[in-house]
Amino acid sequence: MRETAHFRPCIDLHEGKVKQIVGGTLNTGDDSSLRTNFIAANPPSYFAELYRKDRLAGGHVIKLGPGNDEAALAALRAYPGGLQLGGGVNADNARSFLDAGASAVIVTSFVFSGGVFHEENLRKLLKAVGKERIVLDLSCRKDASGRYMVVTDRWKNFTTMELNSETLEKLASSCLEFLVHAVDVEGKCSGIDGELLTLLAEKSPVKCVYAGGIASFEDISFIENTGKGKVDYTIGSALDIFGGTIPYEKVAARSNMITEF
């Protein structure tokens, strides 16, 4: 069977609840600008059990700020080995998340502290858990000159790292895969960033998981046709289980019709 794009489900946690938040509106210590698309009545474990039932592996649990540890651990317990964990991960605590059931840890701020790439921190993480258990979050926004720049601190602050063939090549040797949120379109259900997707498909040496703006099956088809088997995808606010219109069951079935990743 042909290799194509797989659906990677998500559980985004804010204040212990599963939420869908518009990219870039979450500020540290200030929720006045927060724009929320959806707040789930069901606990995180409900979604983890759903993904396990539907054999959707490689999804992620993201802790957006403090107060999410218990909720994250509940999700990991519900689907041991099936979900990656991100949010506040560093070399000291990464192993504990893996021991709690995470298949891998997702890291941004620890290796991009202060807006600068800290290679020594990445080396510490590699020593702690190994390449195959590390996912680098390279979520990005365009700067004033049109370059895709990695952003951190809840996507508010630009780093000095541009997302291009050179940096993707450099970082690929230290991780299992990349997670990339297209922050400028994240949570808006207004369509994907085709330019960014093409960049990832053409330049990344490792698997990428794209998130941001998916609003229809046409967007999914674009990823399948453009991604060259190297780009999987996450859907958040547009899914019906998160208040959107895309049927989750159809997306899950579509993904399960193709080969395991």
Short mmCIF file of C-alpha atoms in Angstrom, two decimals:
data_model
loop_
_atom_site.label_atom_id
_atom_site.label_comp_id
_atom_site.label_asym_id
_atom_site.label_seq_id
_atom_site.Cartn_x
_atom_site.Cartn_y
_atom_site.Cartn_z
CA MET A 1 0.00 0.00 0.00
CA ARG A 2 1.18 3.50 -0.72
CA GLU A 3 2.68 5.56 2.04
CA THR A 4 0.63 8.64 2.83
CA ALA A 5 -0.38 10.97 5.64
CA HIS A 6 -1.68 9.66 8.97
CA PHE A 7 -3.99 11.42 11.38
CA ARG A 8 -2.35 12.13 14.74
CA PRO A 9 -4.95 13.00 17.39
CA CYS A 10 -4.42 15.63 20.08
CA ILE A 11 -5.35 16.43 23.66
CA ASP A 12 -4.58 20.06 24.47
CA LEU A 13 -4.81 20.80 28.20
CA HIS A 14 -5.41 24.18 29.81
CA GLU A 15 -6.21 24.48 33.52
CA GLY A 16 -6.75 20.72 33.63
CA LYS A 17 -9.40 20.66 30.90
CA VAL A 18 -9.32 19.66 27.24
CA LYS A 19 -9.58 22.84 25.20
CA GLN A 20 -9.04 24.17 21.71
CA ILE A 21 -7.36 27.57 21.75
CA VAL A 22 -6.65 30.01 18.92
CA GLY A 23 -2.91 30.05 18.26
CA GLY A 24 -0.92 32.88 19.81
CA THR A 25 -3.67 34.11 22.18
CA LEU A 26 -2.39 32.27 25.26
CA ASN A 27 -0.22 34.56 27.38
CA THR A 28 1.78 33.64 30.45
CA GLY A 29 -0.10 34.81 33.55
CA ASP A 30 -2.69 36.77 31.56
CA ASP A 31 -5.80 35.17 30.09
CA SER A 32 -7.40 38.45 29.03
CA SER A 33 -6.46 37.86 25.39
CA LEU A 34 -7.25 34.14 25.42
CA ARG A 35 -9.57 33.00 22.63
CA THR A 36 -11.03 29.54 23.21
CA ASN A 37 -12.85 27.63 20.49
CA PHE A 38 -13.92 24.69 22.64
CA ILE A 39 -13.93 23.40 26.23
CA ALA A 40 -14.66 19.69 26.60
CA ALA A 41 -17.13 18.35 29.13
CA ASN A 42 -15.33 14.99 29.02
CA PRO A 43 -12.03 14.43 30.85
CA PRO A 44 -8.69 13.89 29.06
CA SER A 45 -8.89 10.15 29.69
CA TYR A 46 -12.08 9.98 27.60
CA PHE A 47 -10.24 11.22 24.51
CA ALA A 48 -7.22 9.00 25.19
CA GLU A 49 -9.47 5.95 25.43
CA LEU A 50 -11.21 6.96 22.21
CA TYR A 51 -7.90 7.20 20.35
CA ARG A 52 -6.79 3.85 21.76
CA LYS A 53 -10.05 2.21 20.66
CA ASP A 54 -9.58 3.57 17.16
CA ARG A 55 -5.91 2.50 16.98
CA LEU A 56 -4.64 6.05 16.45
CA ALA A 57 -1.07 6.10 17.72
CA GLY A 58 1.49 8.90 17.78
CA GLY A 59 -0.89 11.61 18.94
CA HIS A 60 0.05 14.16 21.55
CA VAL A 61 -0.93 15.53 24.93
CA ILE A 62 0.16 19.15 25.36
CA LYS A 63 0.15 20.93 28.73
CA LEU A 64 -0.58 24.60 28.08
CA GLY A 65 0.63 26.20 31.28
CA PRO A 66 0.44 25.06 34.93
CA GLY A 67 -2.22 22.92 36.56
CA ASN A 68 -2.24 20.18 33.93
CA ASP A 69 0.01 17.47 35.36
CA GLU A 70 -2.75 15.31 36.83
CA ALA A 71 -4.87 15.58 33.69
CA ALA A 72 -1.89 14.68 31.48
CA LEU A 73 -1.00 11.65 33.57
CA ALA A 74 -4.61 10.45 33.43
CA ALA A 75 -4.50 10.58 29.63
CA LEU A 76 -1.21 8.68 29.52
CA ARG A 77 -2.59 5.99 31.82
CA ALA A 78 -5.62 5.59 29.57
CA TYR A 79 -3.46 5.00 26.48
CA PRO A 80 0.00 3.83 27.58
CA GLY A 81 2.53 3.99 24.76
CA GLY A 82 0.08 5.68 22.41
CA LEU A 83 0.60 9.37 23.13
CA GLN A 84 3.50 11.81 23.17
CA LEU A 85 3.71 14.37 26.00
CA GLY A 86 4.71 18.02 25.71
CA GLY A 87 4.74 21.03 27.99
CA GLY A 88 7.47 21.85 30.47
CA VAL A 89 9.67 18.92 29.44
CA ASN A 90 13.38 19.05 30.26
CA ALA A 91 16.30 16.67 30.74
CA ASP A 92 15.46 16.16 34.41
CA ASN A 93 11.80 15.19 34.07
CA ALA A 94 11.62 13.63 30.59
CA ARG A 95 12.24 10.10 31.82
CA SER A 96 9.41 10.36 34.36
CA PHE A 97 6.91 11.14 31.59
CA LEU A 98 8.09 8.15 29.59
CA ASP A 99 7.78 5.97 32.69
CA ALA A 100 4.22 7.29 33.11
CA GLY A 101 3.28 5.97 29.67
CA ALA A 102 4.30 8.60 27.11
CA SER A 103 5.71 7.14 23.90
CA ALA A 104 7.95 10.21 23.48
CA VAL A 105 8.43 13.68 24.90
CA ILE A 106 7.85 16.89 22.94
CA VAL A 107 10.31 19.68 23.62
CA THR A 108 10.53 23.36 22.72
CA SER A 109 11.44 25.83 25.44
CA PHE A 110 14.14 23.66 27.01
CA VAL A 111 16.18 23.76 23.81
CA PHE A 112 15.15 27.28 22.75
CA SER A 113 15.46 29.08 26.07
CA GLY A 114 15.57 32.86 25.79
CA GLY A 115 14.90 32.72 22.08
CA VAL A 116 18.21 31.02 21.31
CA PHE A 117 18.91 27.40 20.38
CA HIS A 118 20.84 25.70 23.20
CA GLU A 119 22.56 22.69 21.71
CA GLU A 120 23.94 21.64 25.11
CA ASN A 121 20.39 21.23 26.45
CA LEU A 122 19.49 19.04 23.51
CA ARG A 123 22.56 16.92 24.23
CA LYS A 124 21.43 16.55 27.85
CA LEU A 125 18.03 15.40 26.67
CA LEU A 126 19.57 12.93 24.24
CA LYS A 127 21.64 11.48 27.06
CA ALA A 128 18.58 11.23 29.30
CA VAL A 129 16.13 9.48 26.95
CA GLY A 130 17.70 8.89 23.52
CA LYS A 131 16.88 10.14 20.03
CA GLU A 132 13.92 7.82 19.43
CA ARG A 133 11.99 9.28 22.38
CA ILE A 134 12.40 12.95 21.45
CA VAL A 135 10.04 15.05 19.33
CA LEU A 136 11.20 18.59 18.63
CA ASP A 137 8.42 21.16 18.50
CA LEU A 138 9.36 23.60 15.75
CA SER A 139 6.09 25.51 15.71
CA CYS A 140 6.61 28.69 13.76
CA ARG A 141 5.30 32.03 12.56
CA LYS A 142 6.36 34.27 9.70
CA ASP A 143 8.41 37.30 10.67
CA ALA A 144 8.25 40.71 9.00
CA SER A 145 10.50 39.53 6.19
CA GLY A 146 8.41 36.44 5.47
CA ARG A 147 10.73 33.86 7.03
CA TYR A 148 9.33 31.00 9.09
CA MET A 149 10.83 31.43 12.56
CA VAL A 150 10.50 28.98 15.46
CA VAL A 151 8.41 30.46 18.28
CA THR A 152 8.30 29.54 21.98
CA ASP A 153 6.61 30.55 25.23
CA ARG A 154 3.09 29.69 24.14
CA TRP A 155 3.96 30.84 20.61
CA LYS A 156 4.39 34.47 21.64
CA ASN A 157 8.16 34.91 21.31
CA PHE A 158 10.28 34.53 18.19
CA THR A 159 13.55 32.64 18.40
CA THR A 160 16.57 33.27 16.22
CA MET A 161 16.10 29.97 14.37
CA GLU A 162 14.66 30.05 10.88
CA LEU A 163 12.90 26.93 9.65
CA ASN A 164 14.81 25.97 6.50
CA SER A 165 16.68 23.05 4.97
CA GLU A 166 19.83 23.74 6.98
CA THR A 167 18.17 23.79 10.40
CA LEU A 168 15.90 20.85 9.63
CA GLU A 169 18.92 18.82 8.58
CA LYS A 170 20.84 19.82 11.70
CA LEU A 171 18.06 18.99 14.16
CA ALA A 172 16.90 15.78 12.48
CA SER A 173 19.89 13.86 13.81
CA SER A 174 18.71 14.47 17.38
CA CYS A 175 15.05 13.45 17.31
CA LEU A 176 12.44 10.98 16.16
CA GLU A 177 10.34 13.59 14.37
CA PHE A 178 9.21 17.22 14.29
CA LEU A 179 5.91 18.67 15.47
CA VAL A 180 5.12 21.90 13.65
CA HIS A 181 2.15 24.12 14.42
CA ALA A 182 1.50 26.76 11.78
CA VAL A 183 0.75 29.33 14.46
CA ASP A 184 -0.58 32.03 12.14
CA VAL A 185 -3.47 29.77 11.11
CA GLU A 186 -3.72 27.57 14.23
CA GLY A 187 -7.23 27.30 15.66
CA LYS A 188 -8.82 29.44 12.94
CA CYS A 189 -10.21 26.62 10.75
CA SER A 190 -9.45 28.82 7.77
CA GLY A 191 -7.29 26.46 5.74
CA ILE A 192 -3.75 25.19 5.99
CA ASP A 193 -0.44 26.92 5.37
CA GLY A 194 0.46 25.25 2.09
CA GLU A 195 3.80 27.02 1.84
CA LEU A 196 4.93 25.67 5.21
CA LEU A 197 3.66 22.20 4.43
CA THR A 198 5.60 22.15 1.16
CA LEU A 199 8.75 23.28 2.98
CA LEU A 200 8.45 20.41 5.46
CA ALA A 201 7.75 17.84 2.75
CA GLU A 202 10.69 18.91 0.62
CA LYS A 203 13.31 19.75 3.23
CA SER A 204 12.79 17.62 6.35
CA PRO A 205 14.89 14.44 6.61
CA VAL A 206 12.51 12.98 9.23
CA LYS A 207 8.77 12.62 9.69
CA CYS A 208 6.87 15.82 10.49
CA VAL A 209 3.49 16.28 12.12
CA TYR A 210 1.72 19.37 10.81
CA ALA A 211 -0.97 21.21 12.75
CA GLY A 212 -2.86 24.37 11.93
CA GLY A 213 -5.92 25.50 10.01
CA ILE A 214 -7.21 22.18 8.67
CA ALA A 215 -10.86 22.83 7.89
CA SER A 216 -11.96 20.21 5.35
CA PHE A 217 -11.19 16.90 3.69
CA GLU A 218 -9.77 18.95 0.82
CA ASP A 219 -7.09 20.17 3.22
CA ILE A 220 -6.36 16.59 4.23
CA SER A 221 -6.11 15.56 0.57
CA PHE A 222 -3.66 18.41 -0.03
CA ILE A 223 -1.46 17.11 2.79
CA GLU A 224 -1.66 13.56 1.43
CA ASN A 225 -0.73 14.69 -2.08
CA THR A 226 1.93 17.23 -1.12
CA GLY A 227 3.48 15.64 1.94
CA LYS A 228 5.36 12.90 0.06
CA GLY A 229 4.65 10.44 2.87
CA LYS A 230 6.74 12.56 5.23
CA VAL A 231 4.03 14.76 6.76
CA ASP A 232 1.31 13.51 9.09
CA TYR A 233 -1.35 15.85 10.43
CA THR A 234 -3.29 16.90 13.51
CA ILE A 235 -6.79 18.36 13.50
CA GLY A 236 -8.09 20.30 16.48
CA SER A 237 -10.93 22.82 16.42
CA ALA A 238 -12.37 21.59 13.11
CA LEU A 239 -13.17 18.09 14.45
CA ASP A 240 -16.72 17.43 15.59
CA ILE A 241 -15.47 16.02 18.92
CA PHE A 242 -14.04 19.50 19.56
CA GLY A 243 -17.09 21.42 18.36
CA GLY A 244 -16.20 21.53 14.66
CA THR A 245 -17.75 20.04 11.53
CA ILE A 246 -15.25 17.41 10.33
CA PRO A 247 -16.46 13.96 11.47
CA TYR A 248 -13.82 12.42 13.73
CA GLU A 249 -14.95 8.89 12.83
CA LYS A 250 -14.37 9.51 9.12
CA VAL A 251 -10.90 10.93 9.73
CA ALA A 252 -9.98 7.97 11.95
CA ALA A 253 -11.30 5.49 9.41
CA ARG A 254 -9.43 7.23 6.59
CA SER A 255 -6.18 7.02 8.54
CA ASN A 256 -6.68 3.37 9.45
CA MET A 257 -7.18 2.42 5.79
CA ILE A 258 -3.50 3.07 5.10
CA THR A 259 -0.35 1.42 6.34
CA GLU A 260 0.87 1.78 9.89
CA PHE A 261 3.51 4.47 10.36
#
